[in-house]
């Protein structure tokens, strides 16, 4: 079995990633400051990722808990703008990611997957996107300190990958992560479509996000790659073409939009990772 350290394995997405990796035979170590849920199929070590020494040890091996790590999935972060003051968010997230990248390099770990964010696409889209569906082809457009930090992390990954052309650094630009219990609120979004315009009415089921994470780990890519990871539909029942026509009438549409399909383009992840998201809030409505 390959040993994978998952930072932030106690969070909403992290829990799903730990379950997915363990179900596929990986030896998983959850590294977090928050305790894991009961029964999680992973070892747990409490690590402050802003302390480089702790991260170095976590990615080499901790005492008699484990030794040697094959890959790292870095999900731990202050997860959204506004939860902490901007400076604190930047200082925590960017420093933690630098420490993970550096410690992985020092430990000889060449398989790194981490949580970037849909926010680098220009969220909350007060300035309209250059086209829809949005994708990975245009330059990042951070509009908050949180998003700026994610853009910096992607730039760091480019250079870590340049320093070692055999290594892989995959940034997954996750949309708004949802679990089953979150879907009860979705029908009410129809009452005010503008309440979800900030990310083009997108979301990602945590379990589909976990599958994308595993496939990124298992891919034979090298260098830096970024992927938008979103569910294949929107949070609304209205056709996506109608939403664009009403709320973004001057934004170019690069191809015909079918039904309720996502406006967060996931074609690259489908093509290069073989990812095929299956879950929709409509299955639980």
mmCIF file of C-alpha atoms in Angstrom:
data_model
loop_
_atom_site.group_PDB
_atom_site.id
_atom_site.type_symbol
_atom_site.label_atom_id
_atom_site.label_comp_id
_atom_site.label_asym_id
_atom_site.label_seq_id
_atom_site.Cartn_x
_atom_site.Cartn_y
_atom_site.Cartn_z
ATOM 1 C CA UNK A 1 0.000 0.000 0.000
ATOM 2 C CA UNK A 2 1.078 3.563 -0.663
ATOM 3 C CA UNK A 3 1.116 5.886 2.335
ATOM 4 C CA UNK A 4 -0.614 9.228 1.780
ATOM 5 C CA UNK A 5 -0.616 12.107 4.232
ATOM 6 C CA UNK A 6 -3.856 14.100 4.008
ATOM 7 C CA UNK A 7 -3.676 17.503 5.656
ATOM 8 C CA UNK A 8 -7.055 18.743 6.802
ATOM 9 C CA UNK A 9 -8.418 15.205 6.866
ATOM 10 C CA UNK A 10 -10.896 16.143 9.591
ATOM 11 C CA UNK A 11 -12.724 18.708 7.412
ATOM 12 C CA UNK A 12 -15.747 18.219 5.156
ATOM 13 C CA UNK A 13 -13.757 17.460 2.011
ATOM 14 C CA UNK A 14 -10.910 15.877 3.960
ATOM 15 C CA UNK A 15 -13.207 13.292 5.546
ATOM 16 C CA UNK A 16 -14.452 12.232 2.121
ATOM 17 C CA UNK A 17 -10.900 12.072 0.748
ATOM 18 C CA UNK A 18 -9.713 9.898 3.639
ATOM 19 C CA UNK A 19 -12.647 7.526 3.111
ATOM 20 C CA UNK A 20 -12.040 7.352 -0.653
ATOM 21 C CA UNK A 21 -8.324 6.660 -0.335
ATOM 22 C CA UNK A 22 -8.758 4.083 2.421
ATOM 23 C CA UNK A 23 -11.447 2.306 0.394
ATOM 24 C CA UNK A 24 -8.944 1.992 -2.460
ATOM 25 C CA UNK A 25 -6.237 0.426 -0.330
ATOM 26 C CA UNK A 26 -4.120 3.421 0.656
ATOM 27 C CA UNK A 27 -2.494 3.739 4.062
ATOM 28 C CA UNK A 28 -3.779 7.166 5.096
ATOM 29 C CA UNK A 29 -2.459 9.539 7.744
ATOM 30 C CA UNK A 30 -4.700 12.464 8.686
ATOM 31 C CA UNK A 31 -2.679 15.526 9.675
ATOM 32 C CA UNK A 32 -4.841 18.282 11.152
ATOM 33 C CA UNK A 33 -5.280 20.550 14.157
ATOM 34 C CA UNK A 34 -8.881 19.369 14.528
ATOM 35 C CA UNK A 35 -9.596 15.853 15.828
ATOM 36 C CA UNK A 36 -10.896 13.288 13.335
ATOM 37 C CA UNK A 37 -14.435 11.900 13.356
ATOM 38 C CA UNK A 38 -14.955 8.687 15.258
ATOM 39 C CA UNK A 39 -14.047 5.598 13.279
ATOM 40 C CA UNK A 40 -12.085 7.373 10.558
ATOM 41 C CA UNK A 41 -9.932 4.799 8.698
ATOM 42 C CA UNK A 42 -6.681 6.720 9.121
ATOM 43 C CA UNK A 43 -3.972 7.348 11.659
ATOM 44 C CA UNK A 44 -4.130 10.843 13.128
ATOM 45 C CA UNK A 45 -1.370 13.239 14.120
ATOM 46 C CA UNK A 46 -1.992 16.788 15.275
ATOM 47 C CA UNK A 47 0.262 19.114 13.293
ATOM 48 C CA UNK A 48 0.448 22.901 13.045
ATOM 49 C CA UNK A 49 1.282 23.435 9.369
ATOM 50 C CA UNK A 50 2.592 26.947 10.003
ATOM 51 C CA UNK A 51 5.490 25.323 11.907
ATOM 52 C CA UNK A 52 7.966 24.055 9.305
ATOM 53 C CA UNK A 53 9.610 21.642 11.723
ATOM 54 C CA UNK A 54 6.311 19.911 12.426
ATOM 55 C CA UNK A 55 5.543 19.644 8.713
ATOM 56 C CA UNK A 56 8.996 18.245 7.976
ATOM 57 C CA UNK A 57 8.443 15.510 10.546
ATOM 58 C CA UNK A 58 4.894 14.813 9.332
ATOM 59 C CA UNK A 59 6.145 14.159 5.796
ATOM 60 C CA UNK A 60 9.121 12.052 6.851
ATOM 61 C CA UNK A 61 7.516 10.048 9.651
ATOM 62 C CA UNK A 62 6.389 10.657 13.217
ATOM 63 C CA UNK A 63 8.175 8.676 15.932
ATOM 64 C CA UNK A 64 6.880 5.101 15.891
ATOM 65 C CA UNK A 65 3.544 6.022 14.256
ATOM 66 C CA UNK A 66 4.757 5.736 10.663
ATOM 67 C CA UNK A 67 7.877 6.181 8.574
ATOM 68 C CA UNK A 68 8.106 7.158 4.922
ATOM 69 C CA UNK A 69 5.417 8.903 2.869
ATOM 70 C CA UNK A 70 4.665 8.329 -0.817
ATOM 71 C CA UNK A 71 2.293 11.216 -1.539
ATOM 72 C CA UNK A 72 0.596 14.169 0.103
ATOM 73 C CA UNK A 73 -2.878 15.641 -0.306
ATOM 74 C CA UNK A 74 -2.901 19.135 1.164
ATOM 75 C CA UNK A 75 -6.408 20.330 2.021
ATOM 76 C CA UNK A 76 -5.877 22.125 5.334
ATOM 77 C CA UNK A 77 -6.580 25.866 5.234
ATOM 78 C CA UNK A 78 -8.813 28.628 6.454
ATOM 79 C CA UNK A 79 -11.446 27.623 3.883
ATOM 80 C CA UNK A 80 -13.048 30.862 2.718
ATOM 81 C CA UNK A 81 -12.766 34.653 2.710
ATOM 82 C CA UNK A 82 -13.970 36.519 5.786
ATOM 83 C CA UNK A 83 -13.617 33.755 8.359
ATOM 84 C CA UNK A 84 -10.469 35.420 9.681
ATOM 85 C CA UNK A 85 -8.943 38.850 8.980
ATOM 86 C CA UNK A 86 -7.325 38.935 5.549
ATOM 87 C CA UNK A 87 -3.757 39.100 6.820
ATOM 88 C CA UNK A 88 -4.296 36.117 9.103
ATOM 89 C CA UNK A 89 -5.860 34.116 6.256
ATOM 90 C CA UNK A 90 -2.949 34.851 3.916
ATOM 91 C CA UNK A 91 -0.333 34.178 6.589
ATOM 92 C CA UNK A 92 -1.881 30.845 7.536
ATOM 93 C CA UNK A 93 -2.760 29.465 4.123
ATOM 94 C CA UNK A 94 0.210 30.524 2.016
ATOM 95 C CA UNK A 95 2.789 29.708 4.680
ATOM 96 C CA UNK A 96 1.218 26.305 5.344
ATOM 97 C CA UNK A 97 1.227 25.440 1.649
ATOM 98 C CA UNK A 98 4.826 26.564 1.235
ATOM 99 C CA UNK A 99 5.789 24.364 4.166
ATOM 100 C CA UNK A 100 3.999 21.366 2.676
ATOM 101 C CA UNK A 101 5.635 21.873 -0.742
ATOM 102 C CA UNK A 102 9.072 22.387 0.793
ATOM 103 C CA UNK A 103 8.817 19.450 3.188
ATOM 104 C CA UNK A 104 7.591 17.195 0.373
ATOM 105 C CA UNK A 105 10.596 18.183 -1.726
ATOM 106 C CA UNK A 106 12.966 17.578 1.172
ATOM 107 C CA UNK A 107 11.380 14.176 1.809
ATOM 108 C CA UNK A 108 11.609 13.142 -1.846
ATOM 109 C CA UNK A 109 7.807 13.122 -2.278
ATOM 110 C CA UNK A 110 7.057 13.824 -5.937
ATOM 111 C CA UNK A 111 3.291 13.336 -5.843
ATOM 112 C CA UNK A 112 1.549 16.404 -4.413
ATOM 113 C CA UNK A 113 -2.139 17.225 -4.811
ATOM 114 C CA UNK A 114 -3.623 20.218 -3.047
ATOM 115 C CA UNK A 115 -6.776 22.272 -2.767
ATOM 116 C CA UNK A 116 -6.597 25.375 -4.870
ATOM 117 C CA UNK A 117 -9.961 27.096 -5.303
ATOM 118 C CA UNK A 118 -12.619 28.134 -7.781
ATOM 119 C CA UNK A 119 -12.120 31.662 -6.426
ATOM 120 C CA UNK A 120 -9.040 32.131 -8.630
ATOM 121 C CA UNK A 121 -11.414 32.167 -11.620
ATOM 122 C CA UNK A 122 -12.644 35.608 -10.551
ATOM 123 C CA UNK A 123 -15.231 34.910 -7.863
ATOM 124 C CA UNK A 124 -17.502 36.505 -6.805
ATOM 125 C CA UNK A 125 -17.881 37.583 -10.465
ATOM 126 C CA UNK A 126 -18.852 41.158 -9.668
ATOM 127 C CA UNK A 127 -16.612 41.638 -12.697
ATOM 128 C CA UNK A 128 -18.102 39.233 -15.275
ATOM 129 C CA UNK A 129 -15.966 36.296 -16.417
ATOM 130 C CA UNK A 130 -14.249 36.547 -19.811
ATOM 131 C CA UNK A 131 -16.466 33.739 -21.155
ATOM 132 C CA UNK A 132 -18.558 30.786 -20.010
ATOM 133 C CA UNK A 133 -18.148 28.034 -19.178
ATOM 134 C CA UNK A 134 -15.115 29.305 -17.259
ATOM 135 C CA UNK A 135 -12.069 27.043 -17.359
ATOM 136 C CA UNK A 136 -8.335 26.826 -16.710
ATOM 137 C CA UNK A 137 -7.260 28.614 -19.892
ATOM 138 C CA UNK A 138 -7.334 32.236 -18.730
ATOM 139 C CA UNK A 139 -5.018 33.927 -16.250
ATOM 140 C CA UNK A 140 -6.138 33.743 -12.635
ATOM 141 C CA UNK A 141 -8.178 36.703 -11.398
ATOM 142 C CA UNK A 142 -8.148 36.772 -7.572
ATOM 143 C CA UNK A 143 -10.664 39.210 -6.079
ATOM 144 C CA UNK A 144 -10.021 38.613 -2.359
ATOM 145 C CA UNK A 145 -7.035 38.014 -0.119
ATOM 146 C CA UNK A 146 -8.127 34.393 0.261
ATOM 147 C CA UNK A 147 -8.124 33.977 -3.506
ATOM 148 C CA UNK A 148 -4.852 35.878 -3.854
ATOM 149 C CA UNK A 149 -3.302 33.324 -1.514
ATOM 150 C CA UNK A 150 -4.532 30.492 -3.720
ATOM 151 C CA UNK A 151 -3.068 32.227 -6.782
ATOM 152 C CA UNK A 152 0.260 32.542 -4.964
ATOM 153 C CA UNK A 153 0.124 28.839 -4.098
ATOM 154 C CA UNK A 154 -0.382 27.946 -7.750
ATOM 155 C CA UNK A 155 2.586 30.114 -8.719
ATOM 156 C CA UNK A 156 4.707 28.443 -6.037
ATOM 157 C CA UNK A 157 3.716 25.050 -7.433
ATOM 158 C CA UNK A 158 4.888 26.049 -10.902
ATOM 159 C CA UNK A 159 8.361 26.729 -9.552
ATOM 160 C CA UNK A 160 8.573 23.681 -7.299
ATOM 161 C CA UNK A 161 7.660 21.638 -10.387
ATOM 162 C CA UNK A 162 10.299 23.476 -12.432
ATOM 163 C CA UNK A 163 12.940 22.645 -9.824
ATOM 164 C CA UNK A 164 12.111 18.935 -10.163
ATOM 165 C CA UNK A 165 10.675 18.015 -13.583
ATOM 166 C CA UNK A 166 9.914 14.484 -12.347
ATOM 167 C CA UNK A 167 7.511 15.780 -9.691
ATOM 168 C CA UNK A 168 3.779 16.399 -9.948
ATOM 169 C CA UNK A 169 1.913 19.312 -8.345
ATOM 170 C CA UNK A 170 -1.819 19.216 -9.056
ATOM 171 C CA UNK A 171 -4.004 22.096 -7.860
ATOM 172 C CA UNK A 172 -7.684 21.190 -7.702
ATOM 173 C CA UNK A 173 -9.875 24.263 -7.979
ATOM 174 C CA UNK A 174 -12.735 22.899 -5.917
ATOM 175 C CA UNK A 175 -16.124 24.530 -6.127
ATOM 176 C CA UNK A 176 -18.261 25.030 -2.998
ATOM 177 C CA UNK A 177 -18.025 21.651 -1.216
ATOM 178 C CA UNK A 178 -21.298 20.040 -0.183
ATOM 179 C CA UNK A 179 -22.295 17.011 1.868
ATOM 180 C CA UNK A 180 -25.640 15.222 1.846
ATOM 181 C CA UNK A 181 -27.043 17.294 4.690
ATOM 182 C CA UNK A 182 -26.396 20.515 2.754
ATOM 183 C CA UNK A 183 -28.761 19.647 -0.085
ATOM 184 C CA UNK A 184 -31.938 20.358 1.889
ATOM 185 C CA UNK A 185 -31.254 24.078 1.355
ATOM 186 C CA UNK A 186 -30.889 23.846 -2.430
ATOM 187 C CA UNK A 187 -34.556 24.165 -3.537
ATOM 188 C CA UNK A 188 -34.751 27.580 -1.839
ATOM 189 C CA UNK A 189 -32.019 28.940 -4.121
ATOM 190 C CA UNK A 190 -34.659 29.193 -6.862
ATOM 191 C CA UNK A 191 -36.349 31.999 -4.901
ATOM 192 C CA UNK A 192 -33.298 34.233 -5.340
ATOM 193 C CA UNK A 193 -30.946 33.098 -8.099
ATOM 194 C CA UNK A 194 -28.647 36.032 -7.331
ATOM 195 C CA UNK A 195 -27.832 34.462 -3.984
ATOM 196 C CA UNK A 196 -25.665 31.942 -5.846
ATOM 197 C CA UNK A 197 -24.463 34.041 -8.777
ATOM 198 C CA UNK A 198 -21.123 34.545 -7.003
ATOM 199 C CA UNK A 199 -19.799 31.205 -8.290
ATOM 200 C CA UNK A 200 -22.029 30.765 -11.346
ATOM 201 C CA UNK A 201 -24.400 28.545 -9.363
ATOM 202 C CA UNK A 202 -21.760 25.857 -8.899
ATOM 203 C CA UNK A 203 -20.970 23.280 -6.209
ATOM 204 C CA UNK A 204 -19.137 19.984 -5.759
ATOM 205 C CA UNK A 205 -20.279 16.923 -3.857
ATOM 206 C CA UNK A 206 -17.530 16.054 -1.380
ATOM 207 C CA UNK A 207 -17.465 12.447 -2.557
ATOM 208 C CA UNK A 208 -17.008 13.387 -6.212
ATOM 209 C CA UNK A 209 -14.298 15.804 -5.088
ATOM 210 C CA UNK A 210 -12.629 12.920 -3.275
ATOM 211 C CA UNK A 211 -12.658 10.792 -6.420
ATOM 212 C CA UNK A 212 -11.028 13.648 -8.359
ATOM 213 C CA UNK A 213 -8.366 13.813 -5.663
ATOM 214 C CA UNK A 214 -7.605 10.109 -5.885
ATOM 215 C CA UNK A 215 -7.452 10.215 -9.684
ATOM 216 C CA UNK A 216 -5.069 13.176 -9.510
ATOM 217 C CA UNK A 217 -2.812 11.170 -7.188
ATOM 218 C CA UNK A 218 -2.926 8.188 -9.523
ATOM 219 C CA UNK A 219 -2.368 10.138 -12.740
ATOM 220 C CA UNK A 220 0.947 9.941 -14.572
ATOM 221 C CA UNK A 221 1.132 13.697 -15.044
ATOM 222 C CA UNK A 222 4.285 15.615 -14.221
ATOM 223 C CA UNK A 223 4.833 19.315 -13.632
ATOM 224 C CA UNK A 224 2.133 21.707 -12.490
ATOM 225 C CA UNK A 225 -1.490 21.291 -13.524
ATOM 226 C CA UNK A 226 -4.687 22.979 -12.339
ATOM 227 C CA UNK A 227 -8.174 21.545 -12.699
ATOM 228 C CA UNK A 228 -11.628 22.978 -12.060
ATOM 229 C CA UNK A 229 -13.554 20.461 -9.943
ATOM 230 C CA UNK A 230 -17.309 21.045 -9.886
ATOM 231 C CA UNK A 231 -20.467 18.980 -10.063
ATOM 232 C CA UNK A 232 -21.843 18.483 -13.584
ATOM 233 C CA UNK A 233 -24.963 20.558 -12.898
ATOM 234 C CA UNK A 234 -25.865 23.857 -11.222
ATOM 235 C CA UNK A 235 -27.767 24.441 -7.978
ATOM 236 C CA UNK A 236 -30.852 25.591 -9.944
ATOM 237 C CA UNK A 237 -33.481 23.957 -12.149
ATOM 238 C CA UNK A 238 -33.416 26.800 -14.667
ATOM 239 C CA UNK A 239 -31.506 26.063 -17.877
ATOM 240 C CA UNK A 240 -27.954 27.352 -17.704
ATOM 241 C CA UNK A 241 -28.345 29.147 -21.045
ATOM 242 C CA UNK A 242 -31.236 31.157 -19.594
ATOM 243 C CA UNK A 243 -29.201 32.124 -16.538
ATOM 244 C CA UNK A 244 -26.340 33.392 -18.675
ATOM 245 C CA UNK A 245 -28.719 35.316 -20.954
ATOM 246 C CA UNK A 246 -30.348 37.075 -17.981
ATOM 247 C CA UNK A 247 -27.407 37.716 -15.660
ATOM 248 C CA UNK A 248 -24.413 37.837 -18.022
ATOM 249 C CA UNK A 249 -25.877 38.960 -21.358
ATOM 250 C CA UNK A 250 -22.595 40.391 -22.636
ATOM 251 C CA UNK A 251 -20.400 37.420 -21.743
ATOM 252 C CA UNK A 252 -19.426 35.181 -24.682
ATOM 253 C CA UNK A 253 -20.673 31.580 -24.545
ATOM 254 C CA UNK A 254 -18.046 29.311 -26.077
ATOM 255 C CA UNK A 255 -20.343 26.381 -26.850
ATOM 256 C CA UNK A 256 -24.008 25.424 -26.601
ATOM 257 C CA UNK A 257 -25.159 24.898 -23.016
ATOM 258 C CA UNK A 258 -27.261 21.817 -22.384
ATOM 259 C CA UNK A 259 -29.909 21.788 -19.667
ATOM 260 C CA UNK A 260 -28.621 22.563 -16.184
ATOM 261 C CA UNK A 261 -24.977 21.867 -16.967
ATOM 262 C CA UNK A 262 -22.325 23.516 -14.869
ATOM 263 C CA UNK A 263 -20.838 26.846 -15.931
ATOM 264 C CA UNK A 264 -17.588 25.862 -14.194
ATOM 265 C CA UNK A 265 -15.953 23.982 -17.038
ATOM 266 C CA UNK A 266 -14.762 20.511 -15.993
ATOM 267 C CA UNK A 267 -13.746 19.178 -19.396
ATOM 268 C CA UNK A 268 -10.027 19.218 -18.572
ATOM 269 C CA UNK A 269 -10.496 17.052 -15.468
ATOM 270 C CA UNK A 270 -12.622 14.646 -17.456
ATOM 271 C CA UNK A 271 -10.065 14.469 -20.242
ATOM 272 C CA UNK A 272 -6.790 14.278 -18.315
ATOM 273 C CA UNK A 273 -7.871 12.599 -15.083
ATOM 274 C CA UNK A 274 -10.657 10.391 -16.395
ATOM 275 C CA UNK A 275 -12.951 11.966 -13.796
ATOM 276 C CA UNK A 276 -16.686 11.409 -14.228
ATOM 277 C CA UNK A 277 -18.670 13.072 -11.409
ATOM 278 C CA UNK A 278 -21.838 11.170 -10.635
ATOM 279 C CA UNK A 279 -23.624 12.886 -7.762
ATOM 280 C CA UNK A 280 -26.234 15.622 -7.958
ATOM 281 C CA UNK A 281 -28.296 17.457 -5.361
ATOM 282 C CA UNK A 282 -31.319 16.491 -7.477
ATOM 283 C CA UNK A 283 -30.921 12.869 -6.403
ATOM 284 C CA UNK A 284 -31.722 13.951 -2.833
ATOM 285 C CA UNK A 285 -34.253 16.726 -3.450
#
